[in-house]
Coordinates of C-alpha atoms in Angstrom, one line a residue:
M768 CA -94.0 101.3 173.4
F769 CA -91.6 99.0 171.7
R770 CA -88.4 99.9 173.4
F771 CA -88.3 96.5 175.0
T772 CA -87.4 94.9 171.7
T773 CA -83.9 96.4 171.7
G774 CA -81.0 96.3 174.1
E775 CA -79.1 93.7 176.0
R776 CA -82.2 92.3 177.8
A777 CA -84.5 92.4 174.8
D778 CA -85.0 88.7 174.8
L779 CA -85.8 88.6 178.5
Y780 CA -88.3 91.5 178.1
N781 CA -90.0 89.8 175.2
A782 CA -90.2 86.5 177.1
V783 CA -91.7 88.3 180.2
L784 CA -94.4 90.0 178.2
D785 CA -95.1 86.8 176.4
A786 CA -95.5 85.1 179.7
F787 CA -98.0 87.6 180.8
G788 CA -99.9 87.1 177.5
V789 CA -100.1 83.3 178.1
A790 CA -101.3 84.0 181.6
G791 CA -104.0 86.2 180.3
E792 CA -105.2 83.5 178.0
H793 CA -105.6 81.3 181.2
L794 CA -107.5 84.2 182.8
E795 CA -104.7 85.1 185.2
T796 CA -104.6 88.8 185.3
A797 CA -101.7 89.3 187.9
L798 CA -98.5 87.4 188.5
G799 CA -96.0 87.5 191.3
L800 CA -92.3 86.8 191.0
D801 CA -92.7 83.1 191.3
G802 CA -95.6 83.1 188.8
V803 CA -93.6 85.0 186.2
R804 CA -90.7 82.5 186.6
E805 CA -93.1 79.6 186.2
R806 CA -94.7 81.1 183.1
L807 CA -91.3 81.8 181.6
R808 CA -90.7 78.1 181.3
T809 CA -94.0 77.6 179.4
V810 CA -93.0 80.2 176.8
G811 CA -89.7 78.5 176.1
W812 CA -87.3 80.5 178.3
L813 CA -85.1 77.8 179.9
A814 CA -82.1 79.9 180.9
A815 CA -81.5 80.6 184.6
V816 CA -82.6 84.0 185.8
E817 CA -81.6 85.4 189.1
D818 CA -84.3 87.0 191.3
Q819 CA -82.5 90.3 191.2
E820 CA -82.3 90.3 187.3
L821 CA -85.9 89.3 187.0
H822 CA -86.9 92.0 189.5
E823 CA -84.9 94.6 187.5
A824 CA -86.6 93.5 184.3
L825 CA -90.1 93.8 185.8
T826 CA -89.2 97.2 187.2
Q827 CA -88.0 98.5 183.9
L828 CA -91.2 97.3 182.2
V829 CA -93.2 99.1 184.8
R830 CA -91.2 102.3 184.1
W831 CA -92.0 102.0 180.4
G832 CA -95.7 101.7 181.3
L833 CA -96.1 98.2 179.9
L834 CA -96.7 96.6 183.4
D835 CA -98.6 97.7 186.4
V836 CA -97.5 96.8 189.9
I837 CA -99.8 96.5 193.0
Q838 CA -99.5 95.2 196.5
N839 CA -101.4 92.0 197.4
H840 CA -103.0 92.7 200.8
A841 CA -105.3 89.6 200.6
E842 CA -102.5 87.2 201.4
N843 CA -101.2 86.1 204.8
Y844 CA -97.4 86.2 204.9
R845 CA -95.6 84.1 207.5
T846 CA -92.0 85.4 206.9
A847 CA -90.4 88.6 205.7
E848 CA -88.9 86.6 202.8
E849 CA -92.4 85.4 201.8
Y850 CA -93.6 88.9 201.9
E851 CA -90.9 90.1 199.6
R852 CA -91.6 87.4 197.1
R853 CA -95.4 87.5 197.1
N854 CA -96.4 91.0 198.0
L855 CA -95.8 92.6 194.6
Q856 CA -98.2 91.5 191.9
Y857 CA -97.6 92.6 188.2
S858 CA -100.2 92.8 185.4
L859 CA -100.3 94.0 181.8
T860 CA -101.5 97.6 181.2
R861 CA -103.5 98.5 178.1
R862 CA -100.2 99.9 176.7
G863 CA -98.5 96.5 177.4
E864 CA -101.3 94.6 175.8
A865 CA -101.0 96.7 172.7
A866 CA -97.2 96.3 172.6
L867 CA -97.5 92.5 172.9
A868 CA -100.2 92.4 170.2
G869 CA -98.1 94.5 167.9
V870 CA -95.1 92.2 168.3
R871 CA -97.2 89.1 167.7
H872 CA -98.8 90.6 164.6
A873 CA -95.4 91.6 163.2
L874 CA -94.2 88.0 163.7
D875 CA -97.3 86.6 162.0
V876 CA -96.8 89.0 159.0
L877 CA -93.2 87.8 158.7
A878 CA -94.3 84.1 158.7
A879 CA -97.4 84.6 156.5
T880 CA -97.2 84.0 152.7
G881 CA -100.7 85.1 151.7
A882 CA -103.2 83.3 149.6
L883 CA -105.9 83.7 147.0
Q884 CA -108.8 81.7 148.3
S885 CA -111.9 81.3 146.2
A886 CA -113.6 79.8 149.2
V887 CA -113.5 83.1 151.0
L888 CA -115.5 84.7 148.1
E889 CA -118.1 82.0 148.4
A890 CA -118.2 82.4 152.2
I891 CA -118.8 86.2 151.8
T892 CA -121.7 85.4 149.5
D893 CA -123.2 82.9 152.0
R894 CA -123.0 85.4 154.9
L895 CA -124.6 88.1 152.8
D896 CA -127.5 85.7 151.8
E897 CA -127.9 84.8 155.5
L898 CA -128.2 88.5 156.4
C899 CA -130.8 89.0 153.7
L900 CA -132.8 86.1 155.1
L901 CA -132.4 87.3 158.8
A902 CA -133.6 90.8 157.9
G903 CA -137.2 89.5 157.6
E904 CA -137.2 87.5 160.9
P905 CA -138.4 88.9 164.2
A906 CA -136.2 90.7 166.8
S907 CA -135.2 87.4 168.3
A908 CA -132.7 87.0 165.4
D909 CA -130.6 90.0 166.5
R910 CA -127.8 87.9 167.9
R911 CA -127.8 85.8 164.8
I912 CA -127.5 89.0 162.7
F913 CA -124.6 90.1 164.9
S914 CA -122.7 86.8 164.5
A915 CA -123.4 86.8 160.7
L916 CA -122.2 90.4 160.3
R917 CA -119.0 89.7 162.3
E918 CA -118.3 86.6 160.3
L919 CA -118.8 88.6 157.1
E920 CA -116.3 91.2 158.3
G921 CA -113.8 88.5 159.3
H922 CA -114.0 86.9 155.8
L923 CA -113.5 90.3 154.2
E924 CA -110.5 91.1 156.4
A925 CA -109.0 87.7 155.6
L926 CA -109.5 88.3 151.9
V927 CA -107.9 91.8 152.0
E928 CA -104.9 90.7 154.2
N929 CA -104.2 87.5 152.3
T930 CA -104.5 89.3 149.0
K931 CA -102.1 92.1 150.1
A932 CA -99.6 89.5 151.4
F933 CA -99.8 87.3 148.3
N934 CA -99.5 90.3 146.0
G935 CA -96.4 91.4 147.8
E936 CA -94.9 88.0 147.6
L937 CA -95.8 87.8 143.9
Q938 CA -94.1 91.1 143.1
R939 CA -91.0 90.0 144.9
L940 CA -91.1 86.7 143.0
L941 CA -91.3 88.7 139.7
R942 CA -88.2 90.7 140.7
A943 CA -86.2 87.8 142.1
E944 CA -83.4 86.1 140.4
G945 CA -83.0 82.6 141.9
A946 CA -79.6 81.0 142.2
D947 CA -80.9 77.5 141.7
L948 CA -82.7 77.6 138.3
D949 CA -84.4 74.2 138.9
V950 CA -86.1 75.4 142.2
F951 CA -86.7 78.8 140.7
R952 CA -88.4 77.4 137.7
E953 CA -90.6 75.0 139.8
V954 CA -91.7 77.8 142.0
K955 CA -92.7 80.1 139.1
A956 CA -94.5 77.2 137.3
A957 CA -96.4 76.3 140.5
T958 CA -97.4 80.0 140.9
I959 CA -98.7 80.2 137.4
A960 CA -100.9 77.1 138.0
Y961 CA -102.1 78.6 141.3
L962 CA -103.1 81.9 139.6
Q963 CA -104.8 80.2 136.7
E964 CA -106.9 78.0 139.1
F965 CA -107.9 81.1 141.1
L966 CA -109.0 83.0 138.0
V967 CA -111.4 80.3 137.0
N968 CA -114.9 81.7 137.5
L969 CA -113.5 84.7 139.4
D970 CA -115.9 87.0 137.4
R971 CA -118.9 84.9 138.3
R972 CA -118.0 84.9 142.0
G973 CA -117.4 88.6 142.0
H974 CA -120.8 89.3 140.4
A975 CA -122.4 86.9 142.9
V976 CA -121.0 88.9 145.8
A977 CA -122.1 92.2 144.2
A978 CA -125.6 90.9 143.7
A979 CA -125.7 89.7 147.3
V980 CA -124.6 93.2 148.5
A981 CA -127.3 94.8 146.5
R982 CA -130.0 92.5 148.0
V983 CA -128.9 93.2 151.5
E984 CA -129.0 97.0 150.9
E985 CA -132.5 96.6 149.6
Q986 CA -133.4 95.3 153.0
G987 CA -131.8 98.3 154.7
V988 CA -128.2 98.1 156.0
A989 CA -128.7 100.7 158.7
V990 CA -131.5 98.6 160.2
L991 CA -129.4 95.6 160.2
R992 CA -126.6 97.4 161.9
E993 CA -129.0 98.6 164.6
R994 CA -130.2 95.1 165.2
A995 CA -126.7 93.8 165.2
L996 CA -125.9 96.4 167.9
R997 CA -128.7 95.1 170.0
G998 CA -127.4 91.6 169.5
A999 CA -123.9 92.5 170.4
D1000 CA -124.7 93.1 174.1
L1001 CA -121.9 95.7 174.5
P1002 CA -120.8 96.0 178.2
P1003 CA -121.3 99.3 179.9
V1004 CA -118.3 101.6 179.8
A1005 CA -117.7 104.6 182.1
G1006 CA -117.7 107.8 180.2
T1007 CA -118.7 107.8 176.6
D1008 CA -121.3 105.5 175.0
P1009 CA -119.5 102.7 172.9
A1010 CA -122.5 102.3 170.5
P1011 CA -121.6 105.2 168.1
A1012 CA -118.0 104.0 167.7
W1013 CA -119.2 100.5 167.2
L1014 CA -121.7 101.6 164.5
E1015 CA -119.1 103.8 162.8
S1016 CA -116.7 100.8 162.6
R1017 CA -119.4 98.7 161.0
R1018 CA -120.1 101.5 158.4
A1019 CA -116.4 101.6 157.6
R1020 CA -116.3 97.8 157.1
W1021 CA -119.4 97.9 154.8
A1022 CA -117.8 100.7 152.7
G1023 CA -114.7 98.5 152.3
L1024 CA -116.9 95.7 151.1
R1025 CA -118.6 97.9 148.5
A1026 CA -115.1 99.2 147.4
W1027 CA -114.1 95.6 146.6
F1028 CA -117.3 94.4 144.9
L1029 CA -119.8 97.2 144.2
P1030 CA -118.3 100.7 144.4
D1031 CA -120.7 103.6 144.3
D1032 CA -118.3 106.2 142.9
G1033 CA -118.0 104.8 139.4
T1034 CA -114.6 103.2 139.9
R1035 CA -113.7 99.7 139.0
P1036 CA -114.2 97.1 141.8
R1037 CA -111.0 96.0 143.4
I1038 CA -111.8 92.4 142.6
D1039 CA -111.5 93.3 138.9
Q1040 CA -108.1 95.0 139.6
L1041 CA -107.0 91.8 141.2
H1042 CA -108.0 89.9 138.1
D1043 CA -105.8 92.2 136.0
I1044 CA -102.9 91.9 138.3
A1045 CA -103.1 88.1 138.2
R1046 CA -103.3 88.1 134.4
R1047 CA -100.2 90.4 134.1
A1048 CA -98.4 88.2 136.6
I1049 CA -99.1 85.1 134.6
V1050 CA -97.7 86.7 131.4
S1051 CA -94.6 88.0 133.3
L1052 CA -93.9 84.6 134.8
L1053 CA -94.3 82.9 131.5
Q1054 CA -91.8 85.3 130.0
V1055 CA -89.3 84.6 132.8
L1056 CA -89.8 80.9 132.4
E1057 CA -89.2 81.2 128.6
R1058 CA -85.9 83.1 129.3
I1059 CA -84.8 80.4 131.8
N1060 CA -85.6 77.6 129.3
E1061 CA -83.8 79.5 126.6
S1062 CA -80.7 79.9 128.7
R1063 CA -80.8 76.1 129.6
R1064 CA -80.9 75.1 126.0
R1065 CA -77.8 77.1 125.1
S1066 CA -74.4 76.3 126.5
S1067 CA -73.7 80.0 126.9
S1068 CA -75.5 83.2 126.0
A1069 CA -74.3 85.8 123.5
V1070 CA -74.1 88.3 126.3
Q1071 CA -71.7 86.1 128.3
D1072 CA -69.6 85.5 125.2
F1073 CA -69.2 89.2 124.4
R1074 CA -68.3 90.0 128.1
E1075 CA -65.6 87.3 128.1
L1076 CA -64.3 88.6 124.8
A1077 CA -64.2 92.1 126.2
R1078 CA -62.1 90.8 129.1
W1079 CA -59.7 89.2 126.6
F1080 CA -59.4 92.5 124.7
A1081 CA -58.6 94.3 128.0
A1082 CA -55.9 91.8 128.9
A1083 CA -54.2 91.8 125.5
P1084 CA -50.5 92.8 125.9
G1085 CA -50.1 94.6 122.5
E1086 CA -51.7 95.9 119.4
E1087 CA -50.7 92.9 117.3
D1088 CA -52.4 90.6 119.8
L1089 CA -55.5 92.7 119.5
H1090 CA -55.5 92.3 115.7
R1091 CA -55.0 88.5 116.0
L1092 CA -57.8 88.3 118.6
W1093 CA -60.1 90.3 116.3
S1094 CA -59.3 88.0 113.4
A1095 CA -60.0 84.9 115.5
A1096 CA -63.3 86.3 116.8
F1097 CA -64.8 88.1 113.8
G1098 CA -62.9 86.9 110.8
L1099 CA -64.0 84.4 108.2
G1100 CA -64.6 80.8 109.5
S1101 CA -63.3 77.6 108.2
A1102 CA -63.0 77.1 104.4
R1103 CA -66.2 75.2 103.8
H1104 CA -66.1 76.0 100.1
A1105 CA -62.7 74.3 99.5
H1106 CA -64.4 71.2 98.0
L1107 CA -66.4 73.3 95.4
A1108 CA -65.5 73.3 91.8
H1109 CA -66.4 75.2 88.7
P1110 CA -69.4 74.1 86.7
D1111 CA -67.1 73.0 83.9
P1112 CA -63.6 72.3 85.3
E1113 CA -62.2 71.4 81.8
L1114 CA -62.3 75.1 80.8
I1115 CA -59.8 75.9 83.5
P1116 CA -56.2 75.0 82.6
S1117 CA -54.5 72.9 85.2
S1118 CA -51.3 75.0 84.9
L1119 CA -53.3 78.1 86.0
S1120 CA -52.7 79.3 89.6
W1121 CA -55.7 79.4 91.9
S1122 CA -55.2 83.1 92.5
E1123 CA -55.5 83.7 88.7
A1124 CA -58.5 81.4 88.2
P1125 CA -62.0 82.7 88.1
P1126 CA -63.9 82.6 91.4
V1127 CA -66.2 79.8 92.4
A1128 CA -69.8 80.8 93.3
V1129 CA -70.3 80.1 97.1
S1130 CA -73.9 80.0 98.3
A1131 CA -74.9 81.9 101.5
L1132 CA -76.6 78.8 102.7
L1133 CA -73.2 77.1 102.9
R1134 CA -71.9 79.8 105.3
T1135 CA -74.9 79.7 107.6
S1136 CA -75.8 76.0 107.7
G1137 CA -72.8 74.1 106.1
R1138 CA -74.9 72.8 103.2
T1139 CA -74.9 73.7 99.6
E1140 CA -78.0 74.6 97.6
R1141 CA -79.6 72.1 95.4
F1142 CA -82.1 73.1 92.7
T1143 CA -84.7 70.5 91.9
R1144 CA -87.9 70.4 90.0
T1145 CA -90.7 72.5 91.6
A1146 CA -93.2 70.4 93.5
R1147 CA -96.8 70.0 92.4
V1148 CA -99.3 72.4 93.8
R1149 CA -101.8 70.4 95.9
D1150 CA -105.4 70.6 94.7
I1151 CA -107.5 72.0 97.6
A1152 CA -110.8 72.1 95.7
A1153 CA -112.1 69.0 97.6
V1154 CA -111.0 70.4 101.0
K1155 CA -112.6 73.8 100.2
A1156 CA -115.9 72.2 99.2
E1157 CA -115.9 70.1 102.4
R1158 CA -115.3 73.1 104.5
T1159 CA -118.0 75.1 102.7
E1160 CA -120.5 72.3 103.1
R1161 CA -119.6 72.0 106.8
A1162 CA -120.0 75.8 107.3
R1163 CA -123.4 75.7 105.5
A1164 CA -124.6 72.9 107.7
E1165 CA -123.5 74.5 111.0
R1166 CA -125.2 77.8 110.0
A1167 CA -128.4 76.0 109.1
E1168 CA -128.3 74.1 112.4
L1169 CA -127.8 77.4 114.2
A1170 CA -130.6 79.1 112.4
R1171 CA -133.0 76.2 113.2
A1172 CA -132.0 76.5 116.9
W1173 CA -132.7 80.2 117.0
R1174 CA -136.0 79.7 115.2
A1175 CA -137.0 77.0 117.7
L1176 CA -136.2 79.3 120.7
A1177 CA -137.7 82.6 119.4
T1178 CA -140.8 83.6 121.3
D1179 CA -143.6 86.0 120.4
G1180 CA -143.4 87.6 123.8
P1181 CA -142.6 86.8 127.5
V1182 CA -143.2 83.0 128.2
R1183 CA -142.3 80.8 131.1
L1184 CA -139.2 78.7 130.9
S1185 CA -141.3 75.5 131.4
S1186 CA -143.1 76.2 128.1
F1187 CA -140.1 74.9 126.1
G1188 CA -140.7 71.3 127.4
A1189 CA -138.6 68.8 125.5
L1190 CA -135.8 70.2 123.4
D1191 CA -133.2 68.9 120.9
P1192 CA -129.7 68.7 122.5
A1193 CA -128.4 71.3 120.1
V1194 CA -131.2 73.7 120.8
F1195 CA -130.9 73.0 124.5
E1196 CA -127.2 74.0 124.4
R1197 CA -128.1 77.3 122.8
L1198 CA -130.8 77.9 125.4
L1199 CA -128.3 77.2 128.2
D1200 CA -125.9 79.6 126.7
L1201 CA -128.5 82.4 126.5
L1202 CA -129.6 81.7 130.1
G1203 CA -126.0 81.8 131.3
R1204 CA -125.4 85.2 129.6
A1205 CA -128.6 86.6 131.1
L1206 CA -127.9 85.4 134.7
S1207 CA -124.4 86.8 134.6
A1208 CA -125.7 90.3 133.7
R1209 CA -126.8 92.7 136.3
P1210 CA -130.5 93.5 136.6
D1211 CA -131.7 96.9 135.5
T1212 CA -134.0 99.2 137.6
T1213 CA -137.0 97.1 136.7
G1214 CA -135.4 93.9 137.8
L1215 CA -135.0 92.5 134.2
R1216 CA -131.7 90.9 133.0
R1217 CA -130.8 91.4 129.4
A1218 CA -128.1 89.7 127.3
S1219 CA -127.3 89.0 123.6
T1220 CA -125.2 86.7 121.6
G1221 CA -121.7 87.8 120.4
D1222 CA -123.0 88.9 117.0
G1223 CA -125.9 90.7 118.5
R1224 CA -128.6 88.9 116.4
V1225 CA -130.3 87.2 119.3
E1226 CA -131.4 88.9 122.6
I1227 CA -132.9 87.4 125.7
T1228 CA -134.8 89.2 128.5
L1229 CA -135.0 87.3 131.8
A1230 CA -137.4 88.1 134.7
P1231 CA -137.4 86.3 138.0
P1232 CA -140.2 83.8 138.6
P1233 CA -143.1 85.5 140.2
D1234 CA -144.5 82.4 142.0
G1235 CA -141.5 80.3 142.8
R1236 CA -142.5 77.5 140.4
T1237 CA -139.9 75.0 139.1
A1238 CA -139.3 74.4 135.4
V1239 CA -138.4 71.0 134.0
L1240 CA -136.6 70.8 130.6
R1241 CA -136.1 67.4 129.0
T1242 CA -133.6 66.4 126.4
A1243 CA -132.2 63.1 125.0
Q1244 CA -129.2 63.5 127.3
G1245 CA -131.1 64.2 130.6
V1246 CA -133.4 66.4 132.6
L1247 CA -132.8 69.9 133.9
A1248 CA -134.9 71.4 136.7
G1249 CA -134.6 75.0 137.9
P1250 CA -136.5 78.2 138.6
D1251 CA -139.3 78.9 136.1
Y1252 CA -138.1 82.2 134.8
V1253 CA -140.1 84.4 132.5
V1254 CA -138.1 84.8 129.3
A1255 CA -138.4 86.6 126.0
I1256 CA -136.1 85.7 123.1
T1257 CA -136.0 87.9 120.0
T1258 CA -134.0 87.4 116.9
A1259 CA -132.5 89.9 114.4
D1260 CA -135.7 90.1 112.3
A1261 CA -139.2 90.4 113.6
E1262 CA -140.3 86.9 112.5
G1263 CA -137.3 85.1 114.1
A1264 CA -136.0 83.8 110.8
F1265 CA -132.5 84.1 109.6
P1266 CA -131.8 84.8 105.9
T1267 CA -130.0 82.1 103.9
P1268 CA -126.4 83.2 103.4
A1269 CA -124.9 83.5 100.0
R1270 CA -122.3 81.0 98.9
G1271 CA -119.6 83.6 99.0
E1272 CA -120.5 84.4 102.6
E1273 CA -120.5 80.8 103.6
A1274 CA -117.1 80.2 102.0
A1275 CA -115.7 83.3 103.8
G1276 CA -117.2 81.9 107.1

């Protein structure tokens, strides 16, 4: 199928097939010799082509099964030359269309860089919500279900293809060693910022898509596919019925969607695996950047120094030169201790040779940093009693404020969210934190969402509003309006009170 991409006339073959592809976009299904020559100019082929060469190229493509040739009996030919030029009409076969699509797809893959787009996740959630709403509408919405389902599959395909392409580019970037360190460093730093921006609220978006998938499945995915099939208006095809193949393709696409966000075999969703890959890539890129910055701070690395020294050893002419080179490289450095004297120089006779005099104590600090040790009076130990008392008092106040907030939010049983009314800003922040934890959790079989604080001492149970009412909560900083959920907040003890901590515990906290 792809033999036209090699050989001496490969460029001409590609241009001819591309010309037929452009003609097909203009709904021209057949081209004669003059039509092919005209379309060659539109696809960028400006070189002169003789009629014989173009005819041989078309004939070869016909032999390969990429073009089909027919005689045009609907024309009136005035001369034999006109008959020769306009009689034969060429058109793409199914094999030729597939070959042209394969080449174009290969070129698109080579030019694509891939991307991680948070907007695609939001678009998938919107299409799922639209399908959930359309499931309850009459049969007149079948075409809308078909279009929404196809848009959903298009967004999922874009997510998968862009993610695979970006992951491939990311792994190649992690293995690459750029020649220009400045450009290399800028690319890696920009990639880190890009990954960090994508990871913001990725968990929330993934949970939103999973919840939307579950809602659609409650409506019945098989029914939606049947209605989408009616809205597709598939054309009649001789032979087999196209409907079973179409439905099987939709089932496979839905299984791919579940594999990404809500797998039914107990495995991790692929969106979570993408999260782990991005995290590991950020760490790896930061390590590479650290090595680049370290190499830029030093004039030369120790590895390069030892390699250069090894070359010098290999080029030394004799053994004496090897000893001198060793002494120069690994011997003692300059005599930094020459200015040192004995603690009491008067005890050393001036007539005594230096080789016979007692040694002078040389500090190790002088060898490493070039400075001698100086022993001074020990500094005073700072009194931290005031700082400790301040921190203890601050911890006690924070814990008392937290206990008051939990006592104010504790309920005797399920209540409506609107029953809280006006709240203190600190209590309102704690309530928002609990609501956020509950809404991010998946509902159980009864439809309830459960969550707890990090220490496990406060638990919230959240149920959807049964009547669609709106709750209004007021604070000194503003007003919050939202669904009037049914909530039940329980604390560690039955009465909702927190025991007063001991002073040792507060100090430890």
